[in-house]
Tab-separated table of C-alpha atoms in Angstrom:
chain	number	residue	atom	x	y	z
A	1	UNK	CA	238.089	68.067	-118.836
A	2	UNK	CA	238.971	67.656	-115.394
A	3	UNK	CA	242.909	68.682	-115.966
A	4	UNK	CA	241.940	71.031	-118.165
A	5	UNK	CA	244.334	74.414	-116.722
A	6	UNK	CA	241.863	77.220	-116.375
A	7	UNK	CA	243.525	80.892	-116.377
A	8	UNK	CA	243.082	84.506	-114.451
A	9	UNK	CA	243.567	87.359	-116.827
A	10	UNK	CA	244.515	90.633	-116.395
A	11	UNK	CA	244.850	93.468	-118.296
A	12	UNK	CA	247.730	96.653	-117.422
A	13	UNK	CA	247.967	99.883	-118.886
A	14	UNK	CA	251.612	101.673	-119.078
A	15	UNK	CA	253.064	105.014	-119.961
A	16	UNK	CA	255.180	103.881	-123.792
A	17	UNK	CA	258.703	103.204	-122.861
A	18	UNK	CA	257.963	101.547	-119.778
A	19	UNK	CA	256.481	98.410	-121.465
A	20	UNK	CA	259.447	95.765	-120.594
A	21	UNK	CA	259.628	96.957	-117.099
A	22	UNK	CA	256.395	96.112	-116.368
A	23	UNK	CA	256.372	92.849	-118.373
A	24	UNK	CA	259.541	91.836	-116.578
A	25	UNK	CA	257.437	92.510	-113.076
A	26	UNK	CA	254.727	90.826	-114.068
A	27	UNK	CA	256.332	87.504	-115.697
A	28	UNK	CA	258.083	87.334	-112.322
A	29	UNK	CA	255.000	86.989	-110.622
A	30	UNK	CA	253.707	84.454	-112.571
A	31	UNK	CA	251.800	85.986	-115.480
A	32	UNK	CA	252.057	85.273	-119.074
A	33	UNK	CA	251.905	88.338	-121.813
A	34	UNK	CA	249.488	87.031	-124.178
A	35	UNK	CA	248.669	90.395	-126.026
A	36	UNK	CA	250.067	93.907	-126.375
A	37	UNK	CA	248.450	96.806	-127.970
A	38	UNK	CA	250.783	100.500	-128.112
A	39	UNK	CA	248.588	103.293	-128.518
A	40	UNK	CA	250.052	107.507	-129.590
A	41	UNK	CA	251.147	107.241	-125.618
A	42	UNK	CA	250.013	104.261	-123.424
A	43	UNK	CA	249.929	100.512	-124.074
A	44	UNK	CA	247.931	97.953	-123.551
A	45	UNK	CA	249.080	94.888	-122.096
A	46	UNK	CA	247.064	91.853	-121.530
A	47	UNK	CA	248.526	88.664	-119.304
A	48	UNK	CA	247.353	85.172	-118.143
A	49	UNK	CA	248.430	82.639	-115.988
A	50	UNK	CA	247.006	79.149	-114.465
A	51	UNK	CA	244.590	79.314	-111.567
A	52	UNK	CA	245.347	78.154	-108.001
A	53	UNK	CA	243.416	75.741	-107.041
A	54	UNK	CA	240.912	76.108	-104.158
A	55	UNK	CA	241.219	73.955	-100.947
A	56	UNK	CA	237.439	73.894	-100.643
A	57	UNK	CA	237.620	70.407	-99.774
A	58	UNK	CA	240.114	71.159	-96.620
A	59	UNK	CA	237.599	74.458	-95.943
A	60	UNK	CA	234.906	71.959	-96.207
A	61	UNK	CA	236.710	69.483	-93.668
A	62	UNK	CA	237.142	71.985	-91.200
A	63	UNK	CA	233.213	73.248	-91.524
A	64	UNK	CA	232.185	69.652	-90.850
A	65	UNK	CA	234.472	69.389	-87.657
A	66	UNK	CA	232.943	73.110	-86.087
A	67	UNK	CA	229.603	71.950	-86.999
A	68	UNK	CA	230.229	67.938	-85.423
A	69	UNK	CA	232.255	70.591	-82.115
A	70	UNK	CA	228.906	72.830	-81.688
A	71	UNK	CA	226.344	69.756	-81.225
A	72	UNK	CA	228.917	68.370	-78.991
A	73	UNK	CA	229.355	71.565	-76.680
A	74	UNK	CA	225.347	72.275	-77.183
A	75	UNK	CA	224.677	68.558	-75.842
A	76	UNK	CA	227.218	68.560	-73.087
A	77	UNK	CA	225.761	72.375	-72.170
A	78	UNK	CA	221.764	71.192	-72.266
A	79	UNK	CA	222.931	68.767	-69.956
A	80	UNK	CA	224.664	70.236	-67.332
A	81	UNK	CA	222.742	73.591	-67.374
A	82	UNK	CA	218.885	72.335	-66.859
A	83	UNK	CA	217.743	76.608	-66.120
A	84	UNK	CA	216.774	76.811	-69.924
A	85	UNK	CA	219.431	79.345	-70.617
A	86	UNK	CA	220.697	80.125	-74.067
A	87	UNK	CA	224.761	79.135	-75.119
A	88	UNK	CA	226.096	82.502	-76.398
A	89	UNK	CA	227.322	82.437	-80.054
A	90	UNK	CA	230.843	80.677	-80.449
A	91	UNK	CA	233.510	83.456	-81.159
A	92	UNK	CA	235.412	81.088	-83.388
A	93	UNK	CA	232.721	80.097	-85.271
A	94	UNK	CA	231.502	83.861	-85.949
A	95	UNK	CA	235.196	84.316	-87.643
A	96	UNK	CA	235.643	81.669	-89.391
A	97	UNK	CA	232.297	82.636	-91.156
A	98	UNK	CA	233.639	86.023	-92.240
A	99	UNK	CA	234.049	86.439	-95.794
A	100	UNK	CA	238.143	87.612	-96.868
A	101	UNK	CA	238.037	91.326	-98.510
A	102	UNK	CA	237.239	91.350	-102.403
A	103	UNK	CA	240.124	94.400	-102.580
A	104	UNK	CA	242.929	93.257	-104.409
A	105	UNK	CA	245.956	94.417	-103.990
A	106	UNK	CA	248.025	95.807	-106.726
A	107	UNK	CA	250.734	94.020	-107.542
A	108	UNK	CA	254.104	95.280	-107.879
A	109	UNK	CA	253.810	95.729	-112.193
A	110	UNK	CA	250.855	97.773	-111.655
A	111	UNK	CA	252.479	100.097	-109.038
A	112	UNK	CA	255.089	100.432	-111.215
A	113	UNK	CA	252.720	101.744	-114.123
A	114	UNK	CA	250.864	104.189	-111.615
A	115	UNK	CA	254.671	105.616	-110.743
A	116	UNK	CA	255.381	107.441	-113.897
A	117	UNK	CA	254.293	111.141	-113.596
A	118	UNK	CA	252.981	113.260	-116.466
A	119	UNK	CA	250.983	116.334	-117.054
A	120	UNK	CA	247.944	114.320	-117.638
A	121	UNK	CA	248.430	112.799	-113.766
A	122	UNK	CA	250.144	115.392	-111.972
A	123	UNK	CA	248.724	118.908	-111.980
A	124	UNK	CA	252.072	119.984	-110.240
A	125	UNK	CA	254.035	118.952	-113.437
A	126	UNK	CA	251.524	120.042	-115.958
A	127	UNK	CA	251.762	123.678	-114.377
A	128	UNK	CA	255.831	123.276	-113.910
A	129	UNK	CA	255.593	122.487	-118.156
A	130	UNK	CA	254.243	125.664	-118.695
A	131	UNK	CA	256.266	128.077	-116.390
A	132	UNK	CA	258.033	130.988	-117.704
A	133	UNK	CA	260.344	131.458	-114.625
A	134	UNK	CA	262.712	128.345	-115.192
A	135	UNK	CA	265.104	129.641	-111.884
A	136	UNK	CA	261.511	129.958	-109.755
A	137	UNK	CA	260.623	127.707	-106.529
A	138	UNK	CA	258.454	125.261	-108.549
A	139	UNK	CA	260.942	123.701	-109.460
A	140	UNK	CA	262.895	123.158	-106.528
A	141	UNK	CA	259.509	121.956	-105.109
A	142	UNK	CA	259.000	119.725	-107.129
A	143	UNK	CA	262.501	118.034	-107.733
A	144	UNK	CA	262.726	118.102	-103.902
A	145	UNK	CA	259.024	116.434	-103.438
A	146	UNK	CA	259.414	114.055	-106.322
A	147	UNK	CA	263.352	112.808	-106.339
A	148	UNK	CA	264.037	109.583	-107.388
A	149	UNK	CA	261.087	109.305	-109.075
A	150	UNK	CA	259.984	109.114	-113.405
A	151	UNK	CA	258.509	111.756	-114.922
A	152	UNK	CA	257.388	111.145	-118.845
A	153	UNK	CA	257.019	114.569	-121.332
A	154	UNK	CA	257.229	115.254	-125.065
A	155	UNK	CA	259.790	117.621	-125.505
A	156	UNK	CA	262.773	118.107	-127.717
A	157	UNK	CA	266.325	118.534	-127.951
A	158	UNK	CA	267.526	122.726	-126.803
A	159	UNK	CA	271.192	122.056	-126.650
A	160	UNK	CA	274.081	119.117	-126.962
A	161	UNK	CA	277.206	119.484	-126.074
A	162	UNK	CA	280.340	117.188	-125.048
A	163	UNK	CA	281.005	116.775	-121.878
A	164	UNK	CA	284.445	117.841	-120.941
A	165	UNK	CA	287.230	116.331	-122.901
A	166	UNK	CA	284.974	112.594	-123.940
A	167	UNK	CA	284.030	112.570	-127.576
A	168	UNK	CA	281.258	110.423	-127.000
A	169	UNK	CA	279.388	111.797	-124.105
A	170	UNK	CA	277.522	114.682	-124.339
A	171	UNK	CA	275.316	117.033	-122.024
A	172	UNK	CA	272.065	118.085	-123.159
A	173	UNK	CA	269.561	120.464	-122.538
A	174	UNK	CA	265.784	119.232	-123.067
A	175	UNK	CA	262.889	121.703	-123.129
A	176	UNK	CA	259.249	120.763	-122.788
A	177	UNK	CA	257.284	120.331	-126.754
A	178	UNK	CA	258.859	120.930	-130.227
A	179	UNK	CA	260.411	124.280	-130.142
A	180	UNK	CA	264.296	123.032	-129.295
A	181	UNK	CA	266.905	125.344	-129.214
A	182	UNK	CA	263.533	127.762	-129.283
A	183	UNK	CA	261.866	126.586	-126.644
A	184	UNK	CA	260.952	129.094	-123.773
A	185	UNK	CA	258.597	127.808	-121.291
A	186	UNK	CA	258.856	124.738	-118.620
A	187	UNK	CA	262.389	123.654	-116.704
A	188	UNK	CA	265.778	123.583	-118.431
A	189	UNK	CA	265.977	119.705	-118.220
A	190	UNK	CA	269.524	118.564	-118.289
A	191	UNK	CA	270.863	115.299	-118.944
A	192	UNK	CA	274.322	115.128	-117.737
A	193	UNK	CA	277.652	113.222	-118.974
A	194	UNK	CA	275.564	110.490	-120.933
A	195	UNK	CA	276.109	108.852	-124.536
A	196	UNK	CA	273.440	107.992	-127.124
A	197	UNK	CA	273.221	104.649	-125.666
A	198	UNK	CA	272.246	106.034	-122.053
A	199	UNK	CA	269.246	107.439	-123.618
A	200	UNK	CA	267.803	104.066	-124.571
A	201	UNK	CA	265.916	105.222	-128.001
A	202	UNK	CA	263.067	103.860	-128.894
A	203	UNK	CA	260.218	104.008	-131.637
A	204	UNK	CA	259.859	102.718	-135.231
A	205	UNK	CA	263.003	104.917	-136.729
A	206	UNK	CA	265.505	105.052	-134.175
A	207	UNK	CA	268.075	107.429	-135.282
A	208	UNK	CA	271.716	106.612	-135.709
A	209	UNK	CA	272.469	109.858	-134.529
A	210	UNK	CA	270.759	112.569	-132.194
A	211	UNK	CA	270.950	116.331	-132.584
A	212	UNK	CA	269.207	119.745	-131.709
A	213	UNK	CA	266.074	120.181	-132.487
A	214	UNK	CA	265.037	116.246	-132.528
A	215	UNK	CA	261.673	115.755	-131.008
A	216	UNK	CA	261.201	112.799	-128.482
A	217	UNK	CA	258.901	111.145	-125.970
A	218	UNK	CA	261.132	111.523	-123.054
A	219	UNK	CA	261.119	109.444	-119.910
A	220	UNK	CA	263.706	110.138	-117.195
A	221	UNK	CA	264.355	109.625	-113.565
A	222	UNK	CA	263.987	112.868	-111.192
A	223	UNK	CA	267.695	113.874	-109.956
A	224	UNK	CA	267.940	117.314	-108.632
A	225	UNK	CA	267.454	121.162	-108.795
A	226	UNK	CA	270.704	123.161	-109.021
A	227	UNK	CA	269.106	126.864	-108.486
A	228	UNK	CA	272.695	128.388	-108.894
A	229	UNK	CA	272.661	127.273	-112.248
A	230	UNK	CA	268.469	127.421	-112.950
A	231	UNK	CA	269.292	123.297	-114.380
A	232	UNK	CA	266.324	120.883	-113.506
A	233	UNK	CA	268.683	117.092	-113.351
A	234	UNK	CA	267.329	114.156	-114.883
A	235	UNK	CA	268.556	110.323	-116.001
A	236	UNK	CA	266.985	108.822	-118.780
A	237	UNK	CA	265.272	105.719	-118.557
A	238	UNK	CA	263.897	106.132	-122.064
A	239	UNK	CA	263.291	108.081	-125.331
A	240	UNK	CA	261.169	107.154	-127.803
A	241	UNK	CA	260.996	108.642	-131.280
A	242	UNK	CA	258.432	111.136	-132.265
C-alpha cells in the first residue's frame, strides 16, 4: 500500500538500572520501545520508528540538470576548441557522485549505555574491586580519571549510619560482593547524607527497609577520593535488588 508507514528498527543493550534513561533518550529522538527483554545484568531493548522518506525524486532532478549542463559545456567546448583536446572531468560532478559514509553515528541513548563502567568493561575497575590497600593510589586514580562518571558493581551493604542529627538520612559504607560488614577487598564506597529514597531501589522485592548486610546491584555516580579518610564518594543513581 502506497501509505503504508514502513519502520527502522533498532535494537540497544543497557547495564539493569539504566533502562528508563535510555528509553527516555531514545523516545526523544523519535523511536518507539516496542520490546524489552532484562537479562541476570543487561537488557535488551528493541525500538522502531517511521522511515524518512527519500528525496530521490529531487536527487533525480538535480542528476538530470548536471547531465542536460555537461552536453551543454561539451557542445559549446567542441566548438570553440577545434585542436581535438579532451574537457577535463567536471569537479562538481565528481562530488556529487560520491557516495555519503555508511558509519552511523551513535546516537545519544546508545552513548549513554556505553558510559556505565564495570569490571567486565574497565580493567582499571575490575583490578580497583579486588585491591587489598583501600587508602592506595588506585583509587585516587581512578576517582580523579573517572569523576562524574557511573560505575555499576554488585556489592553489599558494610555499614549504615545516620547522618548527624536527621533520623532519616543515613551514611553508608558499600563494599564490593556479598561479604557486608565482612567485606575486605575493593574501595570503601561511601554514600553520603542520603535517605532510602535517594537510592532509587529497584528489582522484583524492593525492600521497605535497608540494612547491613543487604546485597544489591549498585549503580552510582563517581564523586571523589578523600585519602585522609581512605572513603571512595559516590551518588546513587540506582540499586537494584539481588
Amino acid at each position: 500500500m502506497a501509505n503504508e508507514i514502513k519502520y527502522e528498527y533498532k535494537t540497544v543493550q543497557t547495564v539493569r538500572g539504566t533502562d528508563g534513561l535510555v528509553i527516555s533518550k531514545m523516545e526523544k529522538d523519535g523511536w518507539e520501545l516496542v520490546a524489552q527483554a532484562q537479562g541476570m545484568l543487561r537488557s535488551t531493548l528493541n525500538f522502531r520508528r517511521p522511515k524518512k522518506p527519500q528525496p530521490w525524486l529531487l536527487i533525480g532532478s538535480a542528476a538530470a540538470v548536471f547531465v542536460i549542463l555537461a552536453i551543454v559545456i561539451g557542445a559549446a567546448s567542441a566548438l570553440s576548441d577545434g585542436d581535438g583536446k579532451k574537457d577535463e572531468p567536471d569537479k562538481s560532478m565528481a562530488a556529487a557522485s560520491e557516495k555519503p559514509s555508511a558509519t552511523a553515528t551513535p546516537t545519544a541513548a546508545e552513548s549513554a549505555a556505553t558510559e556505565v563502567i564495570t569490571s567486565e568493561n574497565n580493567p582499571e575497575f575490575a583490578a580497583l574491586l579486588l585491591t587489598e590497600d583501600t587508602c592506595g593510589e588506585a583509587n585516587l586514580d581512578f576517582a580523579t580519571r573517572y569523576e562524574g562518571q557511573t560505575v555499576a558493581f554488585n556489592g553489599s551493604i558494610r555499614h549504615m549510619a545516620p547522618h548527624g542529627d536527621y533520623k532519616t538520612r543515613y551514611d553508608f559504607l558499600l563494599g564490593q560482593g556479598d561479604e557486608g560488614p565482612n567485606t575486605t577487598v575493593g574501595p570503601a564506597f561511601k554514600y553520603e547524607d542520603v535517605n532510602t529514597g535517594n537510592l532509587n531501589l529497584t528489582g522484583k522485592k524492593v525492600p521497605a527497609t535497608v540494612g547491613v548486610g543487604d546485597k544489591f546491584r549498585f549503580i552510582a555516580e563517581v564523586r571523589e577520593f578523600k585519602a585522609a579518610q581512605c572513603l571512595f564518594f559516590l551518588a546513587p543513581v540506582s540499586t537494584e535488588v539481588r
